[in-house]
Structures are given as structure tokens and as C-alpha cells.
Short mmCIF file of N, CA, C and O in Angstrom, two decimals:
data_model
loop_
_atom_site.label_atom_id
_atom_site.label_comp_id
_atom_site.label_asym_id
_atom_site.label_seq_id
_atom_site.Cartn_x
_atom_site.Cartn_y
_atom_site.Cartn_z
N MET T 2 52.22 -8.81 -28.73
CA MET T 2 52.01 -8.23 -27.72
C MET T 2 53.02 -9.01 -26.75
O MET T 2 52.93 -10.12 -26.47
N LEU T 3 53.98 -8.16 -26.17
CA LEU T 3 54.89 -8.33 -25.14
C LEU T 3 53.74 -8.83 -23.62
O LEU T 3 53.31 -8.09 -23.39
N PRO T 4 54.40 -10.05 -22.82
CA PRO T 4 53.88 -10.47 -21.65
C PRO T 4 54.24 -9.24 -20.75
O PRO T 4 55.43 -8.53 -20.81
N VAL T 5 53.44 -9.23 -19.60
CA VAL T 5 53.53 -8.09 -18.74
C VAL T 5 54.58 -8.78 -17.84
O VAL T 5 54.10 -9.86 -17.10
N MET T 6 55.43 -8.15 -16.95
CA MET T 6 56.53 -8.58 -16.09
C MET T 6 55.78 -8.47 -14.94
O MET T 6 56.18 -7.13 -14.61
N LYS T 7 55.31 -9.08 -14.10
CA LYS T 7 54.74 -9.04 -12.83
C LYS T 7 55.26 -9.93 -12.13
O LYS T 7 55.30 -11.04 -12.21
N ASP T 8 55.60 -9.82 -10.75
CA ASP T 8 55.93 -10.96 -9.59
C ASP T 8 54.64 -11.04 -8.77
O ASP T 8 54.18 -9.88 -8.32
N ILE T 9 54.41 -11.94 -8.28
CA ILE T 9 52.97 -12.32 -7.42
C ILE T 9 53.64 -12.46 -6.26
O ILE T 9 54.58 -13.22 -5.80
N ILE T 10 53.01 -11.86 -5.38
CA ILE T 10 53.54 -12.05 -3.65
C ILE T 10 52.56 -13.02 -2.89
O ILE T 10 51.20 -12.75 -3.17
N GLN T 11 53.14 -13.86 -2.42
CA GLN T 11 52.23 -14.89 -1.47
C GLN T 11 52.76 -15.09 -0.15
O GLN T 11 53.94 -15.37 -0.24
N THR T 12 52.25 -14.86 0.98
CA THR T 12 52.87 -15.20 2.28
C THR T 12 52.16 -15.73 3.23
O THR T 12 50.85 -15.33 3.10
N PRO T 13 52.54 -16.92 3.96
CA PRO T 13 51.54 -17.29 4.95
C PRO T 13 51.60 -16.55 6.32
O PRO T 13 50.78 -17.13 7.11
N ASP T 14 52.05 -15.47 6.29
CA ASP T 14 51.97 -14.35 7.31
C ASP T 14 50.72 -13.37 7.33
O ASP T 14 50.17 -12.71 8.16
N ALA T 15 49.82 -13.77 6.43
CA ALA T 15 48.60 -12.80 5.98
C ALA T 15 47.83 -13.91 5.43
O ALA T 15 47.86 -14.70 4.86
N PRO T 16 46.49 -13.73 5.37
CA PRO T 16 45.38 -14.47 4.83
C PRO T 16 45.46 -14.83 3.31
O PRO T 16 45.88 -13.97 2.56
N ALA T 17 45.32 -16.13 3.43
CA ALA T 17 45.49 -16.45 1.78
C ALA T 17 44.36 -15.84 1.08
O ALA T 17 43.19 -15.12 1.70
N ALA T 18 44.40 -15.69 -0.48
CA ALA T 18 43.44 -14.90 -1.09
C ALA T 18 41.87 -16.02 -1.08
O ALA T 18 42.26 -16.90 -1.13
N ILE T 19 40.89 -15.17 -1.09
CA ILE T 19 39.77 -16.17 -0.84
C ILE T 19 39.27 -16.11 -2.39
O ILE T 19 38.20 -16.37 -2.57
N GLY T 20 39.55 -15.59 -3.18
CA GLY T 20 39.46 -15.75 -4.66
C GLY T 20 40.46 -15.46 -5.54
O GLY T 20 41.49 -15.85 -5.42
N PRO T 21 39.95 -15.32 -7.27
CA PRO T 21 41.15 -15.39 -8.08
C PRO T 21 41.92 -13.95 -7.86
O PRO T 21 41.94 -13.05 -8.77
N TYR T 22 42.56 -13.80 -7.06
CA TYR T 22 43.72 -12.58 -7.05
C TYR T 22 44.65 -12.95 -6.14
O TYR T 22 44.34 -13.92 -5.58
N SER T 23 45.60 -12.11 -6.21
CA SER T 23 47.08 -12.28 -5.05
C SER T 23 46.93 -11.20 -4.15
O SER T 23 46.42 -10.50 -4.20
N GLN T 24 47.72 -11.51 -3.06
CA GLN T 24 47.68 -10.73 -1.68
C GLN T 24 48.38 -9.54 -2.44
O GLN T 24 47.81 -8.31 -1.70
N ALA T 25 49.31 -9.58 -3.32
CA ALA T 25 50.01 -8.47 -4.06
C ALA T 25 50.51 -8.93 -5.31
O ALA T 25 50.94 -10.18 -5.55
N THR T 26 51.11 -7.63 -6.02
CA THR T 26 51.86 -7.99 -7.11
C THR T 26 53.01 -6.56 -7.04
O THR T 26 52.44 -5.83 -6.81
N VAL T 27 53.93 -7.13 -7.81
CA VAL T 27 55.25 -6.12 -8.02
C VAL T 27 55.33 -6.05 -9.24
O VAL T 27 55.46 -6.83 -10.24
N PHE T 28 55.26 -4.76 -9.82
CA PHE T 28 55.71 -4.22 -11.04
C PHE T 28 56.71 -3.18 -11.16
O PHE T 28 56.62 -2.10 -10.42
N GLY T 29 57.63 -3.80 -11.73
CA GLY T 29 58.91 -2.86 -11.40
C GLY T 29 59.40 -2.53 -10.09
O GLY T 29 59.61 -3.62 -9.33
N ASN T 30 59.08 -1.41 -9.46
CA ASN T 30 59.62 -1.03 -8.13
C ASN T 30 57.96 -0.79 -7.31
O ASN T 30 58.34 -0.25 -6.08
N LEU T 31 57.23 -0.74 -7.83
CA LEU T 31 55.91 -0.66 -7.52
C LEU T 31 54.93 -2.32 -6.56
O LEU T 31 54.92 -2.78 -7.32
N VAL T 32 54.68 -1.82 -5.33
CA VAL T 32 53.85 -3.02 -4.95
C VAL T 32 52.40 -2.50 -4.87
O VAL T 32 52.42 -1.58 -4.41
N VAL T 33 51.76 -3.48 -5.30
CA VAL T 33 50.07 -3.13 -5.22
C VAL T 33 49.53 -4.27 -4.41
O VAL T 33 49.71 -5.10 -5.08
N THR T 34 49.12 -3.87 -3.44
CA THR T 34 48.30 -4.92 -2.55
C THR T 34 46.73 -5.04 -2.97
O THR T 34 46.15 -4.04 -3.27
N SER T 35 46.12 -6.30 -2.73
CA SER T 35 44.96 -6.32 -2.70
C SER T 35 44.47 -5.63 -1.59
O SER T 35 45.04 -5.54 -0.47
N GLY T 36 43.23 -5.53 -1.24
CA GLY T 36 42.51 -5.06 -0.09
C GLY T 36 42.58 -6.08 0.98
O GLY T 36 42.34 -7.02 0.58
N GLN T 37 42.92 -5.85 1.95
CA GLN T 37 43.50 -6.81 3.49
C GLN T 37 41.91 -6.45 4.16
O GLN T 37 41.80 -5.15 4.71
N ILE T 38 41.46 -7.32 4.62
CA ILE T 38 40.47 -7.41 5.99
C ILE T 38 40.86 -8.02 7.03
O ILE T 38 41.97 -8.57 7.15
N PRO T 39 39.97 -7.70 8.10
CA PRO T 39 40.62 -8.34 9.41
C PRO T 39 40.28 -9.62 9.46
O PRO T 39 39.57 -10.25 10.63
N LEU T 40 41.05 -10.30 8.54
CA LEU T 40 40.96 -11.95 8.90
C LEU T 40 42.61 -12.34 9.25
O LEU T 40 43.55 -11.77 9.02
N THR T 41 42.92 -13.23 10.56
CA THR T 41 44.09 -13.46 10.99
C THR T 41 44.56 -14.30 9.79
O THR T 41 43.95 -14.75 8.68
N PRO T 42 45.65 -14.88 9.94
CA PRO T 42 46.60 -15.73 8.77
C PRO T 42 45.98 -16.88 8.55
O PRO T 42 46.05 -17.30 7.14
N ASP T 43 45.23 -17.67 9.69
CA ASP T 43 44.72 -18.54 9.32
C ASP T 43 43.28 -18.78 8.74
O ASP T 43 42.58 -19.45 8.88
N GLY T 44 42.78 -17.36 8.50
CA GLY T 44 41.63 -17.18 7.83
C GLY T 44 40.43 -16.91 9.01
O GLY T 44 39.36 -16.41 8.70
N THR T 45 40.67 -16.64 10.47
CA THR T 45 39.62 -16.55 11.16
C THR T 45 39.54 -15.15 11.38
O THR T 45 40.21 -14.22 11.06
N LEU T 46 38.14 -14.67 11.41
CA LEU T 46 37.57 -13.13 11.44
C LEU T 46 37.90 -12.68 13.01
O LEU T 46 37.92 -13.29 14.01
N VAL T 47 38.50 -11.44 12.70
CA VAL T 47 38.75 -10.92 14.23
C VAL T 47 37.36 -10.33 14.61
O VAL T 47 36.66 -9.87 14.09
N GLU T 48 37.43 -10.75 16.06
CA GLU T 48 36.30 -10.24 16.85
C GLU T 48 36.64 -8.99 17.29
O GLU T 48 37.68 -8.56 17.23
N GLY T 49 35.75 -8.23 17.71
CA GLY T 49 35.60 -6.89 18.38
C GLY T 49 35.14 -5.54 16.74
O GLY T 49 34.38 -6.04 15.93
N GLY T 50 35.56 -4.64 17.37
CA GLY T 50 34.92 -3.38 16.66
C GLY T 50 36.13 -2.71 15.71
O GLY T 50 37.08 -3.82 15.22
N ILE T 51 35.70 -1.51 15.48
CA ILE T 51 36.47 -1.06 14.21
C ILE T 51 38.01 -1.10 14.60
O ILE T 51 39.01 -1.17 13.49
N THR T 52 38.23 -0.65 16.01
CA THR T 52 39.59 -0.87 16.27
C THR T 52 40.48 -1.90 16.23
O THR T 52 41.70 -2.08 15.69
N GLU T 53 39.76 -2.83 16.92
CA GLU T 53 40.29 -4.32 16.74
C GLU T 53 40.39 -4.68 15.19
O GLU T 53 41.75 -5.18 14.90
N GLN T 54 39.74 -4.42 14.26
CA GLN T 54 39.56 -4.80 13.11
C GLN T 54 40.51 -3.96 12.05
O GLN T 54 41.51 -4.80 11.57
N THR T 55 40.61 -2.82 12.58
CA THR T 55 41.83 -2.00 11.75
C THR T 55 43.33 -2.28 12.14
O THR T 55 44.22 -2.58 11.36
N GLU T 56 43.48 -2.82 13.24
CA GLU T 56 44.80 -3.37 13.67
C GLU T 56 45.24 -4.68 13.12
O GLU T 56 46.36 -4.96 12.61
N GLN T 57 44.00 -5.59 12.83
CA GLN T 57 44.30 -6.95 12.30
C GLN T 57 44.34 -6.73 10.91
O GLN T 57 45.64 -7.01 10.14
N VAL T 58 44.02 -5.41 9.92
CA VAL T 58 44.11 -5.32 8.80
C VAL T 58 45.77 -4.56 8.63
O VAL T 58 46.11 -4.80 7.69
N ILE T 59 46.26 -3.87 9.23
CA ILE T 59 47.19 -3.18 9.05
C ILE T 59 48.26 -4.20 9.08
O ILE T 59 49.50 -4.37 8.72
N ALA T 60 48.15 -5.37 10.28
CA ALA T 60 49.08 -6.36 10.74
C ALA T 60 49.33 -6.99 8.99
O ALA T 60 50.27 -7.61 8.68
N ASN T 61 48.18 -7.43 8.51
CA ASN T 61 48.29 -8.07 7.28
C ASN T 61 48.67 -6.96 6.24
O ASN T 61 49.79 -7.75 5.45
N LEU T 62 48.90 -5.92 6.39
CA LEU T 62 49.59 -5.36 5.08
C LEU T 62 50.88 -5.16 5.46
O LEU T 62 51.80 -5.27 4.56
N LYS T 63 51.19 -4.98 6.83
CA LYS T 63 52.53 -5.30 7.14
C LYS T 63 53.29 -6.40 6.68
O LYS T 63 54.51 -6.60 6.07
N ALA T 64 52.54 -7.73 6.65
CA ALA T 64 53.15 -8.83 6.41
C ALA T 64 53.18 -9.00 5.01
O ALA T 64 54.37 -9.69 4.53
N VAL T 65 52.27 -8.44 4.16
CA VAL T 65 52.42 -8.51 2.71
C VAL T 65 53.64 -7.90 2.22
O VAL T 65 54.23 -8.41 1.19
N LEU T 66 53.64 -6.71 2.60
CA LEU T 66 54.39 -5.59 2.13
C LEU T 66 56.18 -6.14 2.38
O LEU T 66 57.02 -6.06 1.72
N ALA T 67 55.95 -6.59 3.93
CA ALA T 67 57.51 -7.23 4.34
C ALA T 67 57.66 -8.64 3.13
O ALA T 67 58.83 -8.53 2.56
N ALA T 68 57.00 -9.37 2.65
CA ALA T 68 56.90 -10.50 1.49
C ALA T 68 57.33 -9.72 0.45
O ALA T 68 58.15 -10.55 -0.33
N ALA T 69 57.06 -8.79 0.12
CA ALA T 69 57.31 -7.81 -1.13
C ALA T 69 58.62 -6.89 -0.96
O ALA T 69 58.97 -6.41 -1.99
N GLY T 70 59.09 -6.90 -0.11
CA GLY T 70 60.73 -6.16 0.49
C GLY T 70 60.45 -4.93 0.77
O GLY T 70 61.03 -3.98 0.23
N THR T 71 59.38 -4.58 1.12
CA THR T 71 59.27 -3.00 1.41
C THR T 71 58.24 -3.08 2.90
O THR T 71 57.96 -4.01 3.71
N ASP T 72 57.82 -1.94 3.25
CA ASP T 72 57.37 -1.61 4.63
C ASP T 72 56.41 -0.46 4.44
O ASP T 72 56.16 0.23 3.30
N LEU T 73 55.50 -0.16 5.45
CA LEU T 73 54.65 1.07 5.60
C LEU T 73 55.26 2.32 5.30
O LEU T 73 54.63 3.02 4.83
N ALA T 74 56.50 2.52 5.84
CA ALA T 74 57.08 3.70 5.42
C ALA T 74 57.39 4.09 4.02
O ALA T 74 57.43 5.40 3.92
N ARG T 75 57.39 2.88 3.29
CA ARG T 75 57.29 3.21 1.91
C ARG T 75 56.31 3.34 1.01
O ARG T 75 56.00 3.23 -0.38
N VAL T 76 54.97 3.40 1.68
CA VAL T 76 53.70 3.59 1.31
C VAL T 76 53.49 4.70 0.73
O VAL T 76 53.55 5.87 1.28
N VAL T 77 52.90 5.07 -0.97
CA VAL T 77 52.55 6.34 -1.22
C VAL T 77 51.21 6.39 -1.29
O VAL T 77 50.96 7.81 -1.37
N LYS T 78 50.24 5.64 -1.21
CA LYS T 78 48.82 5.64 -1.48
C LYS T 78 47.87 4.53 -0.69
O LYS T 78 48.39 3.47 -0.79
N THR T 79 46.89 5.15 0.10
CA THR T 79 46.16 4.14 0.42
C THR T 79 44.94 4.27 -0.07
O THR T 79 44.65 5.57 -0.12
N THR T 80 43.95 3.39 0.24
CA THR T 80 42.48 3.74 -0.27
C THR T 80 41.89 2.65 1.07
O THR T 80 42.16 1.55 1.01
N VAL T 81 41.09 3.30 1.80
CA VAL T 81 40.37 2.90 2.98
C VAL T 81 38.92 2.70 2.80
O VAL T 81 38.48 3.70 2.23
N PHE T 82 38.16 1.60 2.78
CA PHE T 82 36.94 1.13 2.69
C PHE T 82 36.11 1.09 4.15
O PHE T 82 36.85 0.24 4.63
N LEU T 83 35.24 1.94 4.51
CA LEU T 83 34.65 1.78 5.51
C LEU T 83 33.17 1.29 5.60
O LEU T 83 32.46 1.78 4.40
N ALA T 84 32.36 0.43 6.27
CA ALA T 84 31.51 0.26 6.63
C ALA T 84 30.18 1.07 6.92
O ALA T 84 29.12 1.38 6.25
N ASP T 85 30.99 2.35 7.73
CA ASP T 85 30.16 3.20 8.58
C ASP T 85 31.27 4.11 8.83
O ASP T 85 32.19 4.15 9.63
N MET T 86 31.23 5.56 7.78
CA MET T 86 31.95 6.55 8.33
C MET T 86 31.98 7.15 9.51
O MET T 86 32.75 7.45 9.89
N ASN T 87 30.94 6.77 10.28
CA ASN T 87 30.87 7.23 11.73
C ASN T 87 32.12 6.63 12.56
O ASN T 87 32.29 7.30 13.85
N GLU T 88 33.06 5.61 11.96
CA GLU T 88 33.71 4.75 12.60
C GLU T 88 35.49 5.57 12.10
O GLU T 88 36.31 5.00 12.53
N PHE T 89 35.07 6.35 11.27
CA PHE T 89 36.39 7.05 10.81
C PHE T 89 37.49 7.54 11.74
O PHE T 89 38.71 7.06 11.47
N ALA T 90 36.90 8.36 12.67
CA ALA T 90 37.87 8.85 13.94
C ALA T 90 38.80 7.29 14.59
O ALA T 90 39.80 7.67 14.90
N ALA T 91 37.99 6.38 14.80
CA ALA T 91 38.49 5.34 15.63
C ALA T 91 39.52 4.36 14.66
O ALA T 91 40.66 4.03 14.94
N MET T 92 39.48 4.32 13.24
CA MET T 92 39.86 3.97 12.18
C MET T 92 41.12 4.68 12.06
O MET T 92 42.44 4.23 12.16
N ASN T 93 40.80 6.04 12.14
CA ASN T 93 42.02 6.80 12.06
C ASN T 93 42.94 6.88 13.05
O ASN T 93 44.31 7.04 12.97
N ALA T 94 42.83 6.92 14.27
CA ALA T 94 43.55 6.39 15.63
C ALA T 94 44.69 5.68 15.04
O ALA T 94 45.97 5.49 15.47
N VAL T 95 44.03 4.30 14.75
CA VAL T 95 44.93 3.23 14.45
C VAL T 95 45.82 3.55 13.47
O VAL T 95 46.79 3.27 13.43
N TYR T 96 45.28 4.03 12.41
CA TYR T 96 45.77 4.25 11.08
C TYR T 96 47.09 5.13 11.50
O TYR T 96 48.42 4.79 11.17
N GLU T 97 47.00 6.42 12.07
CA GLU T 97 47.82 7.29 12.48
C GLU T 97 49.28 6.65 13.14
O GLU T 97 50.43 6.89 13.43
N ALA T 98 48.65 5.79 14.33
CA ALA T 98 49.69 4.81 14.88
C ALA T 98 50.73 4.11 14.16
O ALA T 98 51.87 3.89 14.54
N HIS T 99 50.56 3.63 13.07
CA HIS T 99 51.16 2.74 12.28
C HIS T 99 51.83 3.18 11.19
O HIS T 99 53.05 2.91 10.58
N PHE T 100 51.25 4.30 10.55
CA PHE T 100 52.02 5.03 9.16
C PHE T 100 52.56 6.00 9.81
O PHE T 100 52.35 7.22 10.12
N PRO T 101 54.01 6.44 9.33
CA PRO T 101 54.83 7.21 9.75
C PRO T 101 54.77 8.57 8.93
O PRO T 101 54.51 8.36 7.59
N ALA T 102 55.03 9.50 9.53
CA ALA T 102 55.15 10.97 8.96
C ALA T 102 56.17 10.74 7.43
O ALA T 102 57.32 10.29 8.37
N PRO T 103 56.28 11.69 6.83
CA PRO T 103 55.08 12.00 6.07
C PRO T 103 54.34 10.94 5.67
O PRO T 103 54.51 10.19 4.86
N TYR T 104 53.09 11.29 5.77
CA TYR T 104 51.99 10.22 5.44
C TYR T 104 51.94 10.11 3.95
O TYR T 104 51.66 11.08 3.27
N PRO T 105 51.36 8.81 3.71
CA PRO T 105 50.82 8.68 2.21
C PRO T 105 49.57 9.32 1.78
O PRO T 105 48.55 9.79 2.76
N ALA T 106 49.42 9.64 0.47
CA ALA T 106 48.26 10.03 0.01
C ALA T 106 47.03 9.19 0.38
O ALA T 106 47.42 7.99 0.61
N ARG T 107 45.89 9.40 0.78
CA ARG T 107 44.58 8.65 1.11
C ARG T 107 43.66 8.97 0.51
O ARG T 107 43.18 9.88 0.43
N SER T 108 42.70 7.91 0.17
CA SER T 108 41.00 8.13 0.06
C SER T 108 40.50 7.48 0.87
O SER T 108 40.68 6.40 1.31
N THR T 109 39.41 7.77 1.46
CA THR T 109 38.72 6.80 2.30
C THR T 109 37.08 7.10 1.95
O THR T 109 36.51 8.20 1.77
N VAL T 110 36.40 5.95 1.70
CA VAL T 110 35.19 5.62 1.45
C VAL T 110 34.03 4.85 2.04
O VAL T 110 34.79 3.90 2.52
N GLN T 111 32.95 5.46 2.31
CA GLN T 111 32.12 4.35 2.93
C GLN T 111 31.32 3.59 1.72
O GLN T 111 31.10 4.00 0.93
N VAL T 112 31.32 2.45 2.23
CA VAL T 112 30.74 1.12 1.08
C VAL T 112 29.69 0.65 1.70
O VAL T 112 29.16 0.45 2.86
N ALA T 113 28.70 0.27 0.70
CA ALA T 113 27.81 -0.51 1.37
C ALA T 113 27.61 -1.95 1.98
O ALA T 113 26.95 -2.13 2.90
N ARG T 114 28.68 -2.58 1.86
CA ARG T 114 29.18 -3.72 2.19
C ARG T 114 30.47 -4.16 1.98
O ARG T 114 31.09 -3.99 0.72
N LEU T 115 31.22 -5.07 2.82
CA LEU T 115 32.51 -5.52 2.34
C LEU T 115 32.48 -6.89 2.76
O LEU T 115 31.59 -7.45 3.51
N PRO T 116 33.34 -7.58 2.27
CA PRO T 116 33.48 -9.15 2.06
C PRO T 116 33.32 -9.69 3.97
O PRO T 116 34.06 -8.98 4.80
N ARG T 117 32.69 -10.45 3.80
CA ARG T 117 32.38 -11.32 5.45
C ARG T 117 31.89 -10.10 6.53
O ARG T 117 32.03 -10.26 7.67
N ASP T 118 31.27 -8.99 5.82
CA ASP T 118 30.40 -8.13 6.63
C ASP T 118 31.48 -7.40 7.81
O ASP T 118 31.16 -7.27 8.93
N VAL T 119 32.82 -7.09 7.20
CA VAL T 119 33.80 -6.52 8.15
C VAL T 119 33.53 -5.18 7.80
O VAL T 119 32.80 -4.58 7.16
N ARG T 120 34.30 -4.34 9.09
CA ARG T 120 34.07 -2.91 9.29
C ARG T 120 35.16 -2.16 8.14
O ARG T 120 34.68 -1.07 8.16
N VAL T 121 36.15 -2.56 7.94
CA VAL T 121 36.99 -2.28 7.44
C VAL T 121 37.99 -3.03 6.30
O VAL T 121 38.48 -3.99 6.71
N GLU T 122 38.53 -2.41 5.34
CA GLU T 122 39.18 -3.03 4.16
C GLU T 122 40.28 -1.86 3.63
O GLU T 122 39.86 -0.79 3.46
N ILE T 123 41.60 -2.09 3.51
CA ILE T 123 42.83 -1.16 3.16
C ILE T 123 43.39 -1.77 2.15
O ILE T 123 43.83 -2.86 2.20
N GLU T 124 43.82 -1.06 0.93
CA GLU T 124 44.58 -1.39 -0.09
C GLU T 124 45.88 -0.22 -0.14
O GLU T 124 45.32 0.81 0.25
N VAL T 125 46.79 -0.77 -0.43
CA VAL T 125 48.26 0.19 -0.51
C VAL T 125 48.98 0.07 -1.78
O VAL T 125 49.05 -1.21 -2.56
N LEU T 126 49.46 1.29 -2.12
CA LEU T 126 50.50 1.13 -3.20
C LEU T 126 51.64 1.61 -2.51
O LEU T 126 51.69 2.61 -1.85
N ALA T 127 52.82 0.77 -2.69
CA ALA T 127 54.22 1.07 -2.15
C ALA T 127 55.48 0.97 -3.19
O ALA T 127 55.17 0.50 -4.14
N GLU T 128 56.49 1.86 -2.71
CA GLU T 128 57.55 1.45 -3.33
C GLU T 128 58.52 0.47 -2.89
O GLU T 128 58.67 0.20 -1.76
N ARG T 129 59.05 -0.45 -3.66
CA ARG T 129 59.85 -1.58 -3.28
C ARG T 129 61.29 -1.07 -2.81
O ARG T 129 61.79 0.04 -3.46
N HIS T 130 61.70 -1.64 -1.60
CA HIS T 130 63.09 -1.00 -1.20
C HIS T 130 64.09 -1.52 -2.53
O HIS T 130 63.91 -2.23 -3.45
#
């Protein structure tokens, strides 16, 4: 069996992985990010509610995508995990301000719990430039 050819993305501009995973992987021209939570690049949890946490998550995604040679405009699919679906509208307002139209496909689910008890986690699939 031939080995899978993939590039691992690692940037100091986003929080380091806190387990056995990569910030993102590149396979061909597809970038797959790990879920980003609202930690600053130094690993500090962002204070505040869903708005502040979503802003940090998107900042982390931008940093990881930039390190992979792409950006939010080339995202084709997102998955949003929320601790409380009642916070959807507030998360969505931040999301819409950052993702350009035409918008990527998206799934949004409420989960029982997220790492570090954060309010939101987002992962994306993007095309590399």
C-alpha cells in the first residue's frame, strides 16, 4: 500500500494542537482544518460570550488557512458546533460578517459539551490557491 501524501499545517498564529492532531492537513489542493475553539495563539481562553468566542475562532481559522495558502473566501464547507443552539443568531451574525458570499455549505449542531467548556467550535474544508 502506498503512503498517503499529505502536508501538515502548523502555525504559531493559532493555538497549538492540545492532543494528537494537526491544526490542518492538506491533501492535494484540499485543506481540512481541525475544529478551532476560542483560544488565543498562546492558549488563553477568550473571555466573554458567544460573540467574542466566535470572533476568536474565526481569527484562528484565518491564521490556519493563511498558513496553508488559502483564506475564508475559498472555504467550501463549514461545521459549527454550539454548546447552546439558542446562541445561533449571535454566532451567525459574526460568521456572516467574515465569510463572503457566495457562502460555503454549512452544518450547525448543538453538542452536549465542547473542549474547555467553550461555547463554539468551527472546522472548515477549503480549496488551496
